[in-house]
Every structure is written in C-alpha cells, then in structure tokens.
Short mmCIF file of C-alpha atoms in Angstrom, two decimals:
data_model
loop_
_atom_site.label_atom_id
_atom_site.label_comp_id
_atom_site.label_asym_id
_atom_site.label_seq_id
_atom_site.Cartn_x
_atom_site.Cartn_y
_atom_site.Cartn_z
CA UNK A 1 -76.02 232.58 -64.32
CA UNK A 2 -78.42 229.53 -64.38
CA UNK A 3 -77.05 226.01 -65.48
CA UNK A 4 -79.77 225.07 -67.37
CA UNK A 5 -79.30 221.24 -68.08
CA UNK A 6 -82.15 219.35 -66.42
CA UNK A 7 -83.22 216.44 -64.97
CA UNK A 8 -86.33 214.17 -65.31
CA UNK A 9 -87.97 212.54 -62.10
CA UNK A 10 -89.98 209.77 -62.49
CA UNK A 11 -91.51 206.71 -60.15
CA UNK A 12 -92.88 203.51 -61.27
CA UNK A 13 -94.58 201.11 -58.83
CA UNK A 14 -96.06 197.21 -59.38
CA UNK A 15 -99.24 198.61 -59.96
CA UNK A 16 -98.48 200.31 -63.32
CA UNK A 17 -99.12 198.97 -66.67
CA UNK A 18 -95.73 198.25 -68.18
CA UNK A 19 -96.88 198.97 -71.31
CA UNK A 20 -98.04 202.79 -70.53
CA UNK A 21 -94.94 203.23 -68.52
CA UNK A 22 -92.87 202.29 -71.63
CA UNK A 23 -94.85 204.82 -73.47
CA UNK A 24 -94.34 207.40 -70.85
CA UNK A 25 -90.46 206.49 -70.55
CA UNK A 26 -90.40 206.81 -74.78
CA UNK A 27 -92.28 210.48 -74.48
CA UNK A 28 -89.48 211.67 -72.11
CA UNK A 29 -86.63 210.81 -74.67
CA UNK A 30 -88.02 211.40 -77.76
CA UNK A 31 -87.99 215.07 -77.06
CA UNK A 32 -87.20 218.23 -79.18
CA UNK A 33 -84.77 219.12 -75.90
CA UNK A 34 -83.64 215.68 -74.21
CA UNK A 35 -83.11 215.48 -70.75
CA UNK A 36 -79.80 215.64 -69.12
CA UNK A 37 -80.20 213.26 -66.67
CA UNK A 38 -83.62 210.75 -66.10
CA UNK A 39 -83.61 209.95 -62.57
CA UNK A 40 -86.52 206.63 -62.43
CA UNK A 41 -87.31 205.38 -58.65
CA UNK A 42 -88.59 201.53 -58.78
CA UNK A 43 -90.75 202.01 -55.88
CA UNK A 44 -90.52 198.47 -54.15
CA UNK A 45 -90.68 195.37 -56.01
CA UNK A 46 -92.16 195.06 -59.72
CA UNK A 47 -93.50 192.52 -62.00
CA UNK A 48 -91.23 190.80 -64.78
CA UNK A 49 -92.74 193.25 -67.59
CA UNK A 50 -91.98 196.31 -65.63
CA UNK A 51 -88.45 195.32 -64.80
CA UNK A 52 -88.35 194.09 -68.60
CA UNK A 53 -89.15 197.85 -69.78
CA UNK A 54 -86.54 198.97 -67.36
CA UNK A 55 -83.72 197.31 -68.94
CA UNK A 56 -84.76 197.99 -72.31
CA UNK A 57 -84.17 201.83 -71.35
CA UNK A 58 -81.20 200.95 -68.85
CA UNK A 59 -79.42 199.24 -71.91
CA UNK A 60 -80.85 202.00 -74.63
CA UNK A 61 -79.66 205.16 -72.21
CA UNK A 62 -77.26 204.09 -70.04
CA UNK A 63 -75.21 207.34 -70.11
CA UNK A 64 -78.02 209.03 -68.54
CA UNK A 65 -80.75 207.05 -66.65
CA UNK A 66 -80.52 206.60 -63.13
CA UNK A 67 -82.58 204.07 -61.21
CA UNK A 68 -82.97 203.66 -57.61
CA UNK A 69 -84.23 200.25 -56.39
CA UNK A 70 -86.21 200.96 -53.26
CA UNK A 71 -86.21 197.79 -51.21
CA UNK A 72 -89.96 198.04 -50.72
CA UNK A 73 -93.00 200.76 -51.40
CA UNK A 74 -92.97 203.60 -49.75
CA UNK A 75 -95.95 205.20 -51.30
CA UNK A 76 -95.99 208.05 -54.42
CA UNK A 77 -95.06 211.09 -52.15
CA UNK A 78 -91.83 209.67 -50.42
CA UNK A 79 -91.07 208.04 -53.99
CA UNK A 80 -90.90 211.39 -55.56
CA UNK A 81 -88.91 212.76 -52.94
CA UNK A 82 -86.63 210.39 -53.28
CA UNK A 83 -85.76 210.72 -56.74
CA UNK A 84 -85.79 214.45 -57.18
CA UNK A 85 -82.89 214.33 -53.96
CA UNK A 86 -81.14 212.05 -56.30
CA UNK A 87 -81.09 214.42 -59.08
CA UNK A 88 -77.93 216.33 -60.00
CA UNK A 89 -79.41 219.56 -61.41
CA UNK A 90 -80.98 222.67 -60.30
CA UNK A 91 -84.01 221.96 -62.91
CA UNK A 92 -86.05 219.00 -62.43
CA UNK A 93 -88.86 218.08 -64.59
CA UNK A 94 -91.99 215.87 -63.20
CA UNK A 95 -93.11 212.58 -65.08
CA UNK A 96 -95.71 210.15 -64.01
CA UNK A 97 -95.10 206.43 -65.10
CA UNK A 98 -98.71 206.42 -66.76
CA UNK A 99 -98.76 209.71 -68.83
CA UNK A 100 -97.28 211.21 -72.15
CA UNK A 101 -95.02 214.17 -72.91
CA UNK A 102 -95.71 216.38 -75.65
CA UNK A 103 -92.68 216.30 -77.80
CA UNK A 104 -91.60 219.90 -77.26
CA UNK A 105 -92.39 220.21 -73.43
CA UNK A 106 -89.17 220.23 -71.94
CA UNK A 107 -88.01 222.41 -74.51
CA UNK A 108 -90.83 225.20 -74.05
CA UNK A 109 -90.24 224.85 -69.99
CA UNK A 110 -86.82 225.62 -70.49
CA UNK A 111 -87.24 228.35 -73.07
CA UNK A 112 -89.41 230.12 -69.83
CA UNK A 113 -86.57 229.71 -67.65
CA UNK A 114 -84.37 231.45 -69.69
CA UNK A 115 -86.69 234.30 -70.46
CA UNK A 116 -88.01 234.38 -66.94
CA UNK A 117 -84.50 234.90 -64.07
CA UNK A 118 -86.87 234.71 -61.54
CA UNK A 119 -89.47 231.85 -61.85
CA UNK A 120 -89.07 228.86 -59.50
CA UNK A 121 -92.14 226.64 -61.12
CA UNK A 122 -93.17 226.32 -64.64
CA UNK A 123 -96.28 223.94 -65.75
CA UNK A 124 -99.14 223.80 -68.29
CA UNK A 125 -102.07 222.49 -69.41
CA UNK A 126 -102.84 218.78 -69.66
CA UNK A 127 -105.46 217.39 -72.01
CA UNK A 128 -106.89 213.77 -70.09
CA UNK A 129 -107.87 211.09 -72.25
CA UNK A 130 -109.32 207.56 -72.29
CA UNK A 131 -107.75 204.82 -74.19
CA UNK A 132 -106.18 206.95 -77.20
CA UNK A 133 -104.40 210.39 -77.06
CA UNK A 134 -107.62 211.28 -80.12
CA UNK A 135 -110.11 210.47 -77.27
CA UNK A 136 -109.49 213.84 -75.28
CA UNK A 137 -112.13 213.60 -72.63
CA UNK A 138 -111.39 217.18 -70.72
CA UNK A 139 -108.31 220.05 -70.45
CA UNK A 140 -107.42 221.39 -67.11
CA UNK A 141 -106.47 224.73 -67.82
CA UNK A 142 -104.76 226.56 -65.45
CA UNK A 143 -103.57 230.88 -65.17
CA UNK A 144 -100.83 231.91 -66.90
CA UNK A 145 -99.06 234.66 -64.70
CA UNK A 146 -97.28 234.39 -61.07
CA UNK A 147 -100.60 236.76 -59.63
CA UNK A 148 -103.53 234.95 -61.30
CA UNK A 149 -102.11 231.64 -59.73
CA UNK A 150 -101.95 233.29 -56.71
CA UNK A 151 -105.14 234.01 -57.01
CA UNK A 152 -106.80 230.64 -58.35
CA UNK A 153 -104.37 228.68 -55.70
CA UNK A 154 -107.19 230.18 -52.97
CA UNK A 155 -109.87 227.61 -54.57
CA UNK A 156 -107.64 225.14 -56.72
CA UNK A 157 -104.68 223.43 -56.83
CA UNK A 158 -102.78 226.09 -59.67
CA UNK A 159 -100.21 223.91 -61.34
CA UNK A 160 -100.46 221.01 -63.03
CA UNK A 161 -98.01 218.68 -61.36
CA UNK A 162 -97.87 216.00 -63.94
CA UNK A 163 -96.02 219.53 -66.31
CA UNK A 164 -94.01 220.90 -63.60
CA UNK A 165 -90.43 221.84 -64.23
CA UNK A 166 -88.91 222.97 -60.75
CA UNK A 167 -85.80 225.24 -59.45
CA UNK A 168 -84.74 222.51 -57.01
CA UNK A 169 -83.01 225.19 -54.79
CA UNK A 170 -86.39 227.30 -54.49
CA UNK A 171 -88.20 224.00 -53.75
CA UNK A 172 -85.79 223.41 -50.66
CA UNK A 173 -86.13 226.69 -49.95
CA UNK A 174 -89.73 225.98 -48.80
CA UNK A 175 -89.08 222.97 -46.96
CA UNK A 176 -88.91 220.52 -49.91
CA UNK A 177 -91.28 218.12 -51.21
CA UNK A 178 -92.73 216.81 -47.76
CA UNK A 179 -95.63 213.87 -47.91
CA UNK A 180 -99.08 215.11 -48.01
CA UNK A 181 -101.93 212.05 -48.64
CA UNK A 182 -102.54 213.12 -52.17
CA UNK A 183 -101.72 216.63 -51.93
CA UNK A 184 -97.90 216.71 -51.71
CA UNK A 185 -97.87 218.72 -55.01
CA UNK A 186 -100.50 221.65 -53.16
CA UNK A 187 -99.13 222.04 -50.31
CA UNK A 188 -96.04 222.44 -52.50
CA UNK A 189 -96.93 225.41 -54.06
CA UNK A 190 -98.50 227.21 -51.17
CA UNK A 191 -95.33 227.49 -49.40
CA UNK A 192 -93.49 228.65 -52.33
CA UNK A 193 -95.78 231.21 -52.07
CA UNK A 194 -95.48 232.21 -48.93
CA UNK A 195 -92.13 232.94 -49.95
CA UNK A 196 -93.22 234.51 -52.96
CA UNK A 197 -91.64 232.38 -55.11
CA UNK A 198 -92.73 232.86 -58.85
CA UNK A 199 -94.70 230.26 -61.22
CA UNK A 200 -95.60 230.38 -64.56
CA UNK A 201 -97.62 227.72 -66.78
CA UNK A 202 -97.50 228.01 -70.43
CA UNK A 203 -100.51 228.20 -72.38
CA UNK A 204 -100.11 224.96 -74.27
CA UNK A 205 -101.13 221.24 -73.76
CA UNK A 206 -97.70 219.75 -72.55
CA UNK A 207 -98.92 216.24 -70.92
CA UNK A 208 -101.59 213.72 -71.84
CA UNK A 209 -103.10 211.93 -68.50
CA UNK A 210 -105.03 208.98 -68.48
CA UNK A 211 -108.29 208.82 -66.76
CA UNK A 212 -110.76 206.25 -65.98
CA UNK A 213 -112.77 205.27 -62.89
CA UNK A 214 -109.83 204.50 -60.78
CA UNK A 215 -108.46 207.84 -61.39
CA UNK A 216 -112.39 209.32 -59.75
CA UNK A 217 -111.72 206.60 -57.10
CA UNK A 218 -108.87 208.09 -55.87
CA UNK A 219 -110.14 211.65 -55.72
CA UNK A 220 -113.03 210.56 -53.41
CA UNK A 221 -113.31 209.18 -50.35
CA UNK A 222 -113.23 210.24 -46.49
CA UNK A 223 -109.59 209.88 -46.29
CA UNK A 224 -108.95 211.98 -49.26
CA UNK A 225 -111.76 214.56 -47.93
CA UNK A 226 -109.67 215.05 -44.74
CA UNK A 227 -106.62 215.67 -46.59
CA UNK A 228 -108.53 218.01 -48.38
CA UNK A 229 -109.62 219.46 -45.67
CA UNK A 230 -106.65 219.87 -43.65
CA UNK A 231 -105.15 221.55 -46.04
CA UNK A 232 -107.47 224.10 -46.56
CA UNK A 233 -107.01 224.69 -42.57
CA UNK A 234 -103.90 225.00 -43.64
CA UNK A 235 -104.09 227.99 -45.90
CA UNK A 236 -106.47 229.25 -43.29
CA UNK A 237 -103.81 229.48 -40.67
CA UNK A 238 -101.42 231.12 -43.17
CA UNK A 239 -103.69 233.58 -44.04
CA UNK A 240 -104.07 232.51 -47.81
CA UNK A 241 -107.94 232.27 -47.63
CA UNK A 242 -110.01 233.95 -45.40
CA UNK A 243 -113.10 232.17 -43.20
CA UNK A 244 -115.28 232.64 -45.89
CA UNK A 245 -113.41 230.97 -48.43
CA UNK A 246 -112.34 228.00 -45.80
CA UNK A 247 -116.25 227.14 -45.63
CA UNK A 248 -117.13 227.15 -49.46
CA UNK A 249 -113.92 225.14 -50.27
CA UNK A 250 -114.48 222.63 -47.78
CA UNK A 251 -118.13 222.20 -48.32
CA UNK A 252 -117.62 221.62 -51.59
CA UNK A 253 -115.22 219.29 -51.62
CA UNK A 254 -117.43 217.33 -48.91
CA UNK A 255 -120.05 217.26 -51.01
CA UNK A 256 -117.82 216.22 -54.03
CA UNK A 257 -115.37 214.12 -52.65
CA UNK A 258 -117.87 212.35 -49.67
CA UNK A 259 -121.72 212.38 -50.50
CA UNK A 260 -121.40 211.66 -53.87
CA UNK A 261 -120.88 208.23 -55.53
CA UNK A 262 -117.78 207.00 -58.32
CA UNK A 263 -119.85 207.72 -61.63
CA UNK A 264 -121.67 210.87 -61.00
CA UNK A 265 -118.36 211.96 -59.38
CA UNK A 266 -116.63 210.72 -62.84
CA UNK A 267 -119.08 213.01 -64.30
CA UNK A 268 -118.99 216.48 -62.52
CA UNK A 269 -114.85 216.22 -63.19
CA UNK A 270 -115.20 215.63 -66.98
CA UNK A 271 -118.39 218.28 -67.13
CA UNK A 272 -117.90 220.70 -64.59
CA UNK A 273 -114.73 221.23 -63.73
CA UNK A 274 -112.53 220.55 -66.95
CA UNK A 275 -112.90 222.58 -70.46
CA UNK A 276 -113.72 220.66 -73.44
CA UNK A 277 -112.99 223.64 -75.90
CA UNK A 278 -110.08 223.49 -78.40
CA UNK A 279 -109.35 220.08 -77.54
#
C-alpha cells in the first residue's frame, strides 16, 4: 500500500527574481493538500533579497522546509537532482522558483495516485503568461492517457515538467534524474518508458509559467539544437522513432531552434505550437 505523503522539490539560483520566487514558494503552501515535506536547494550563492525570502519561509515553516546550501552553482539539472535525493518520500512534486501553483494541484495529483496503483508520473497543463496570471499568452496541452503520451513523446516532450508529481522509486528505476543540457526532464520520460512505466496528465491548468524573451532565448541556439538533436539520436537508437521520424524532428528543430532569430522564434511558440482556446 502506497504512503502517500509527498514532497515538494524546488531550486532557486542568484538569477531569480526574489519577488516571483516568493510568489512561487506562497503557491506551494497555500494549497488545498499541503505538502509534507518542501525540500528548496539554494543553488550557490544568492543575493540579500533571495536569502531574505528564504528566511521568511524558514521561520514561517520550519517543521517542514528543508534547504540545502550548495557551496556554489552547479547548474538547474544537478540542482534538481540534488534536492529530489534529499527528499524523504516516495512522491515528489516539481516546482520552479519562477512559476505558480494552482491551488488544488497537489491535491488533484494525488487524487490520480490513489485512483491509478500503477502510474509512476502525473502532470498537466500549464497556461504561460506575461506579467499577470489574466495575461495568458498560450496553454501547452499535453495527452491524457499512458498510450497517447507514448505516442506524442515520438515528436514532443509529453509532460509538462514544471506539473510533474513523480514515484521516486520508478524514477530510480530508470536511472534517475541524470543531467541532460536542457532536456533532463525528456530524456526522463523516455526511459521510463522503456520500462513501461505509466504517466498520466490531468486535463486541467495546474501551473502558471512565465514567459518572455529570455525564456525564447533559451530554447534557441546551437548548443540547445545539439541537445536536441542528440536526443532524438537517442530515441533513434532505442527504437522509439523510426528514420523517418529522426529526420523531420531534427529538421525542424534546426530550423526552429538555429536559422531563425529571438522574436519570430517568440512568435511561432506563442502561435504555432501552444493553444490559445479556453484560456
């Protein structure tokens, strides 16, 4: 029978605004279903309003927030490794220090679990948004059901990691979360499926994302393209795709992520491949 207390993994890093983190840190509290345990990795050194919001939360939750000083950066991927090894239960619930929880998330993801014996992952849908949680810019839906991810994981990445609620013990299973430039949460999933490992994302908006230019930024680039790209060899190699499906994914991605500039970039992920309806 699964324990199904849960923990909260979350990384914060100089370069964060400490006033979105404390709105991210509030979202994971205030919740229909608190968290068990809040596991926060300082990832290297911070500025005197991050370590202020710290403290506030330290002093406010002391019972069950956990932070890990790590001496100096080590980069988002090793971060997040480091914090979900840190946390004491089998669930473990993903948080980014710039986003915002719906209220009810945590208690919808576990709701799944308990109806579900044999899912390992369980996400949803995020709504991004520029400034104001009213100024919904784009949704990233993703499938519902363990085959239709399956499915969509052959073009996409078919979780939203910024939702994810994990089994811990499935995730080790696959090898644990292992560094990937930018793709850590991908590469994730694909080896959970190839041990057929089961996912699920509710149907419902459970994380607001900011987005701007430096989010495009990041998702461009020749660095980022060969990431990409590797990992589509990758799935290649494992038989996940086929050669066909190899050369559409990475041409488009070259042609996204390489030839084109910041803006129009900007513009083909707000118009193309996000979903404005219902928002």
């Amino acid at each position: 029978m699964m324990n199904y207390k849960f923990s909260v993994s979350i990384c914060v890093y100089n370069g964060d605004n400490a006033k979105h983190f404390d709105t991210a840190m509030q979202s994971v509290f205030e919740q229909t279903l608190p968290p068990d345990e809040v596991v926060l990795v300082v990832d290297g050194p911070v500025n005197a309003e991050i370590n202020k919001t710290i403290e506030k939360y330290k002093s406010q939750y002391n019972k069950i927030l956990k932070v890990i000083y790590a001496p100096k950066n080590m980069g988002h991927g090793n971060a997040r490794r480091l914090g979900m090894k840190n946390c004491t239960n089998d669930l473990i619930a993903i948080m980014d220090a710039d986003d915002i929880c719906e209220p009810s998330r945590f208690e919808k993801q576990i709701n799944v679990f308990k109806s579900y014996d044999c899912v390992s992952v369980v996400g949803g849908l995020i709504k991004e948004f520029v400034g104001d949680t009213a100024n919904v810019v784009g949704v990233r839906n993703v499938p519902e059901f363990d085959g239709n991810i399956k499915r969509y994981m052959q073009k996409r990445c078919p979780v939203n990691q910024v939702t994810a609620m994990l089994n811990i013990k499935d995730v080790e299973a696959a090898g644990g979360y292992i560094d990937w430039y930018c793709e850590e949460d991908y590469y994730l999933w694909l080896r959970m499926a190839l041990q057929n490992k089961k996912f699920y994302n509710i149907q419902e908006n459970l994380v607001y994302v900011r987005v701007g230019d430096e989010m495009y930024r990041r998702r461009g680039g020749i660095k980022y393209f060969k990431s990409e790209a590797k990992l589509q060899r990758y799935m290649l190699d494992n038989k996940i795709i086929n050669i066909s499906r190899y050369i559409i994914n990475v041409s488009e991605r070259f042609v996204i992520q390489v030839l084109m500039p910041n803006r129009l970039r900007g513009w083909v992920f707000k118009k193309l491949a996000r979903n404005k309806e219902n928002v």
